[in-house]
mmCIF file with all atom_site columns, C-alpha atoms in Angstrom:
data_model
loop_
_atom_site.group_PDB
_atom_site.id
_atom_site.type_symbol
_atom_site.label_atom_id
_atom_site.label_alt_id
_atom_site.label_comp_id
_atom_site.label_asym_id
_atom_site.label_entity_id
_atom_site.label_seq_id
_atom_site.pdbx_PDB_ins_code
_atom_site.Cartn_x
_atom_site.Cartn_y
_atom_site.Cartn_z
_atom_site.occupancy
_atom_site.B_iso_or_equiv
_atom_site.pdbx_formal_charge
_atom_site.auth_seq_id
_atom_site.auth_comp_id
_atom_site.auth_asym_id
_atom_site.auth_atom_id
_atom_site.pdbx_PDB_model_num
ATOM 1  C CA . MET A 1 1  ? 1.179   13.376  -6.370  1.00 0.00 ? 1  MET A CA 1
ATOM 2  C CA . GLN A 1 2  ? -1.969  11.885  -5.477  1.00 0.00 ? 2  GLN A CA 1
ATOM 3  C CA . LEU A 1 3  ? -2.745  10.314  -2.156  1.00 0.00 ? 3  LEU A CA 1
ATOM 4  C CA . TYR A 1 4  ? -3.949  6.668   -1.843  1.00 0.00 ? 4  TYR A CA 1
ATOM 5  C CA . LEU A 1 5  ? -5.171  4.669   1.148   1.00 0.00 ? 5  LEU A CA 1
ATOM 6  C CA . VAL A 1 6  ? -4.226  1.102   -0.330  1.00 0.00 ? 6  VAL A CA 1
ATOM 7  C CA . SER A 1 7  ? -5.425  -2.207  1.602   1.00 0.00 ? 7  SER A CA 1
ATOM 8  C CA . TRP A 1 8  ? -4.596  -5.762  1.172   1.00 0.00 ? 8  TRP A CA 1
ATOM 9  C CA . LYS A 1 9  ? -5.652  -9.292  2.389   1.00 0.00 ? 9  LYS A CA 1
ATOM 10 C CA . PHE A 1 10 ? -4.172  -12.382 2.112   1.00 0.00 ? 10 PHE A CA 1
ATOM 11 C CA . ASP A 1 11 ? -6.406  -15.407 0.589   1.00 0.00 ? 11 ASP A CA 1
ATOM 12 C CA . SER A 1 12 ? -5.401  -17.968 2.891   1.00 0.00 ? 12 SER A CA 1
ATOM 13 C CA . SER A 1 13 ? -3.061  -18.200 6.241   1.00 0.00 ? 13 SER A CA 1
ATOM 14 C CA . GLU A 1 14 ? -0.551  -20.518 4.220   1.00 0.00 ? 14 GLU A CA 1
ATOM 15 C CA . GLU A 1 15 ? 0.190   -17.682 1.877   1.00 0.00 ? 15 GLU A CA 1
ATOM 16 C CA . GLN A 1 16 ? 0.294   -15.516 4.735   1.00 0.00 ? 16 GLN A CA 1
ATOM 17 C CA . SER A 1 17 ? 2.683   -17.285 6.314   1.00 0.00 ? 17 SER A CA 1
ATOM 18 C CA . PHE A 1 18 ? 5.037   -17.461 3.263   1.00 0.00 ? 18 PHE A CA 1
ATOM 19 C CA . ALA A 1 19 ? 4.880   -13.743 2.496   1.00 0.00 ? 19 ALA A CA 1
ATOM 20 C CA . LEU A 1 20 ? 5.620   -12.652 6.317   1.00 0.00 ? 20 LEU A CA 1
ATOM 21 C CA . ASP A 1 21 ? 8.732   -14.634 5.812   1.00 0.00 ? 21 ASP A CA 1
ATOM 22 C CA . ALA A 1 22 ? 9.784   -12.394 2.598   1.00 0.00 ? 22 ALA A CA 1
ATOM 23 C CA . LEU A 1 23 ? 8.434   -9.486  4.503   1.00 0.00 ? 23 LEU A CA 1
ATOM 24 C CA . VAL A 1 24 ? 11.241  -9.938  6.778   1.00 0.00 ? 24 VAL A CA 1
ATOM 25 C CA . GLU A 1 25 ? 14.001  -10.722 4.112   1.00 0.00 ? 25 GLU A CA 1
ATOM 26 C CA . TYR A 1 26 ? 12.381  -7.671  2.310   1.00 0.00 ? 26 TYR A CA 1
ATOM 27 C CA . VAL A 1 27 ? 12.876  -4.968  4.958   1.00 0.00 ? 27 VAL A CA 1
ATOM 28 C CA . ASP A 1 28 ? 16.351  -6.565  6.466   1.00 0.00 ? 28 ASP A CA 1
ATOM 29 C CA . SER A 1 29 ? 17.965  -6.390  3.037   1.00 0.00 ? 29 SER A CA 1
ATOM 30 C CA . GLY A 1 30 ? 16.847  -2.879  2.913   1.00 0.00 ? 30 GLY A CA 1
ATOM 31 C CA . LYS A 1 31 ? 14.937  -3.246  -0.436  1.00 0.00 ? 31 LYS A CA 1
ATOM 32 C CA . SER A 1 32 ? 11.665  -1.771  1.061   1.00 0.00 ? 32 SER A CA 1
ATOM 33 C CA . GLN A 1 33 ? 13.309  1.831   1.003   1.00 0.00 ? 33 GLN A CA 1
ATOM 34 C CA . GLN A 1 34 ? 14.165  1.499   -2.672  1.00 0.00 ? 34 GLN A CA 1
ATOM 35 C CA . THR A 1 35 ? 10.864  2.684   -4.145  1.00 0.00 ? 35 THR A CA 1
ATOM 36 C CA . PRO A 1 36 ? 10.185  3.715   -7.603  1.00 0.00 ? 36 PRO A CA 1
ATOM 37 C CA . ASP A 1 37 ? 10.026  6.911   -8.954  1.00 0.00 ? 37 ASP A CA 1
ATOM 38 C CA . GLY A 1 38 ? 6.817   8.631   -8.421  1.00 0.00 ? 38 GLY A CA 1
ATOM 39 C CA . TYR A 1 39 ? 5.880   6.549   -5.132  1.00 0.00 ? 39 TYR A CA 1
ATOM 40 C CA . GLU A 1 40 ? 6.159   7.600   -1.413  1.00 0.00 ? 40 GLU A CA 1
ATOM 41 C CA . ARG A 1 41 ? 5.285   5.457   1.304   1.00 0.00 ? 41 ARG A CA 1
ATOM 42 C CA . ILE A 1 42 ? 4.145   7.472   4.190   1.00 0.00 ? 42 ILE A CA 1
ATOM 43 C CA . ALA A 1 43 ? 2.831   4.505   6.580   1.00 0.00 ? 43 ALA A CA 1
ATOM 44 C CA . TRP A 1 44 ? 3.032   1.043   6.482   1.00 0.00 ? 44 TRP A CA 1
ATOM 45 C CA . VAL A 1 45 ? 0.517   -1.301  8.898   1.00 0.00 ? 45 VAL A CA 1
ATOM 46 C CA . HIS A 1 46 ? -0.209  -4.566  9.354   1.00 0.00 ? 46 HIS A CA 1
ATOM 47 C CA . THR A 1 47 ? -3.122  -6.619  11.299  1.00 0.00 ? 47 THR A CA 1
ATOM 48 C CA . PRO A 1 48 ? -1.540  -9.851  11.059  1.00 0.00 ? 48 PRO A CA 1
ATOM 49 C CA . GLN A 1 49 ? -4.456  -11.703 13.242  1.00 0.00 ? 49 GLN A CA 1
ATOM 50 C CA . ASP A 1 50 ? -6.810  -11.114 10.238  1.00 0.00 ? 50 ASP A CA 1
ATOM 51 C CA . GLY A 1 51 ? -4.247  -11.268 7.398   1.00 0.00 ? 51 GLY A CA 1
ATOM 52 C CA . THR A 1 52 ? -4.825  -7.507  6.416   1.00 0.00 ? 52 THR A CA 1
ATOM 53 C CA . GLY A 1 53 ? -3.074  -3.951  6.427   1.00 0.00 ? 53 GLY A CA 1
ATOM 54 C CA . ILE A 1 54 ? -2.915  -0.851  4.835   1.00 0.00 ? 54 ILE A CA 1
ATOM 55 C CA . VAL A 1 55 ? -0.411  1.345   3.289   1.00 0.00 ? 55 VAL A CA 1
ATOM 56 C CA . LEU A 1 56 ? -0.801  5.254   3.026   1.00 0.00 ? 56 LEU A CA 1
ATOM 57 C CA . CYS A 1 57 ? 1.313   6.518   0.094   1.00 0.00 ? 57 CYS A CA 1
ATOM 58 C CA . LYS A 1 58 ? 1.341   9.006   -2.821  1.00 0.00 ? 58 LYS A CA 1
ATOM 59 C CA . ALA A 1 59 ? 1.921   8.120   -6.272  1.00 0.00 ? 59 ALA A CA 1
ATOM 60 C CA . VAL A 1 60 ? 1.900   10.153  -9.548  1.00 0.00 ? 60 VAL A CA 1
ATOM 61 C CA . ASN A 1 61 ? -0.902  7.397   -10.562 1.00 0.00 ? 61 ASN A CA 1
ATOM 62 C CA . ALA A 1 62 ? -2.273  4.055   -10.222 1.00 0.00 ? 62 ALA A CA 1
ATOM 63 C CA . ALA A 1 63 ? -0.040  2.212   -12.693 1.00 0.00 ? 63 ALA A CA 1
ATOM 64 C CA . THR A 1 64 ? 2.798   3.164   -10.544 1.00 0.00 ? 64 THR A CA 1
ATOM 65 C CA . LEU A 1 65 ? 0.642   1.292   -7.710  1.00 0.00 ? 65 LEU A CA 1
ATOM 66 C CA . TYR A 1 66 ? 0.406   -1.638  -9.850  1.00 0.00 ? 66 TYR A CA 1
ATOM 67 C CA . LYS A 1 67 ? 4.532   -1.820  -10.062 1.00 0.00 ? 67 LYS A CA 1
ATOM 68 C CA . VAL A 1 68 ? 4.792   -1.640  -6.409  1.00 0.00 ? 68 VAL A CA 1
ATOM 69 C CA . PHE A 1 69 ? 2.138   -4.206  -5.326  1.00 0.00 ? 69 PHE A CA 1
ATOM 70 C CA . HIS A 1 70 ? 1.785   -6.342  -8.298  1.00 0.00 ? 70 HIS A CA 1
ATOM 71 C CA . PRO A 1 71 ? 4.706   -8.581  -7.142  1.00 0.00 ? 71 PRO A CA 1
ATOM 72 C CA . TRP A 1 72 ? 3.169   -9.196  -4.033  1.00 0.00 ? 72 TRP A CA 1
ATOM 73 C CA . ARG A 1 73 ? -0.068  -10.313 -5.592  1.00 0.00 ? 73 ARG A CA 1
ATOM 74 C CA . GLU A 1 74 ? 1.758   -12.494 -8.176  1.00 0.00 ? 74 GLU A CA 1
ATOM 75 C CA . LYS A 1 75 ? 3.855   -14.470 -5.534  1.00 0.00 ? 75 LYS A CA 1
ATOM 76 C CA . TYR A 1 76 ? 1.449   -14.563 -2.278  1.00 0.00 ? 76 TYR A CA 1
ATOM 77 C CA . GLY A 1 77 ? -2.010  -14.503 -3.716  1.00 0.00 ? 77 GLY A CA 1
ATOM 78 C CA . MET A 1 78 ? -2.750  -11.123 -2.012  1.00 0.00 ? 78 MET A CA 1
ATOM 79 C CA . THR A 1 79 ? -5.508  -8.931  -2.934  1.00 0.00 ? 79 THR A CA 1
ATOM 80 C CA . TRP A 1 80 ? -5.168  -5.050  -2.991  1.00 0.00 ? 80 TRP A CA 1
ATOM 81 C CA . ASN A 1 81 ? -7.187  -1.784  -3.304  1.00 0.00 ? 81 ASN A CA 1
ATOM 82 C CA . TYR A 1 82 ? -6.191  1.605   -3.880  1.00 0.00 ? 82 TYR A CA 1
ATOM 83 C CA . LYS A 1 83 ? -8.420  4.542   -3.152  1.00 0.00 ? 83 LYS A CA 1
ATOM 84 C CA . PRO A 1 84 ? -7.461  8.100   -3.621  1.00 0.00 ? 84 PRO A CA 1
ATOM 85 C CA . ALA A 1 85 ? -7.551  10.013  -0.760  1.00 0.00 ? 85 ALA A CA 1
ATOM 86 C CA . LEU A 1 86 ? -7.829  13.555  1.064   1.00 0.00 ? 86 LEU A CA 1
ATOM 87 C CA . TYR A 1 87 ? -5.959  15.329  3.757   1.00 0.00 ? 87 TYR A CA 1
ATOM 88 C CA . THR A 1 88 ? -8.200  16.877  6.201   1.00 0.00 ? 88 THR A CA 1
ATOM 89 C CA . GLU A 1 89 ? -6.640  20.228  5.237   1.00 0.00 ? 89 GLU A CA 1
ATOM 90 C CA . GLU A 1 90 ? -7.662  19.458  1.583   1.00 0.00 ? 90 GLU A CA 1
ATOM 91 C CA . LEU A 1 91 ? -11.185 18.189  2.300   1.00 0.00 ? 91 LEU A CA 1
ATOM 92 C CA . ILE A 1 92 ? -12.013 21.492  4.366   1.00 0.00 ? 92 ILE A CA 1
ATOM 93 C CA . GLU A 1 93 ? -10.559 23.482  1.726   1.00 0.00 ? 93 GLU A CA 1
ATOM 94 C CA . LEU A 1 94 ? -12.956 21.543  -0.697  1.00 0.00 ? 94 LEU A CA 1
ATOM 95 C CA . ILE A 1 95 ? -16.102 22.199  1.492   1.00 0.00 ? 95 ILE A CA 1
ATOM 96 C CA . LYS A 1 96 ? -15.242 25.873  2.229   1.00 0.00 ? 96 LYS A CA 1
ATOM 97 C CA . GLU A 1 97 ? -14.954 26.683  -1.804  1.00 0.00 ? 97 GLU A CA 1
ATOM 98 C CA . ASN A 1 98 ? -18.262 24.983  -2.338  1.00 0.00 ? 98 ASN A CA 1
ATOM 99 C CA . LYS A 1 99 ? -20.184 27.131  0.223   1.00 0.00 ? 99 LYS A CA 1
#
């Protein structure tokens, strides 16, 4: 699976307020632990002061990320950005291979 750094932002503070209420329900209900096949969340961090956050995850492909994050975009107008990433060890190995 590919490592991804996924960032998000809310388009408005009103949408953020609605989404935060939904987030509490999502976590309290246990739904946040029910992830689709081919997706693993490693870390999930929030910066509510500016309506942004980051998810560090693994996924088999970008289509899987779409399945995970698109419902939040549809309901709360969030903008999501996906970036493939490397662990430090992977980067070091690539650097050494190219020397």
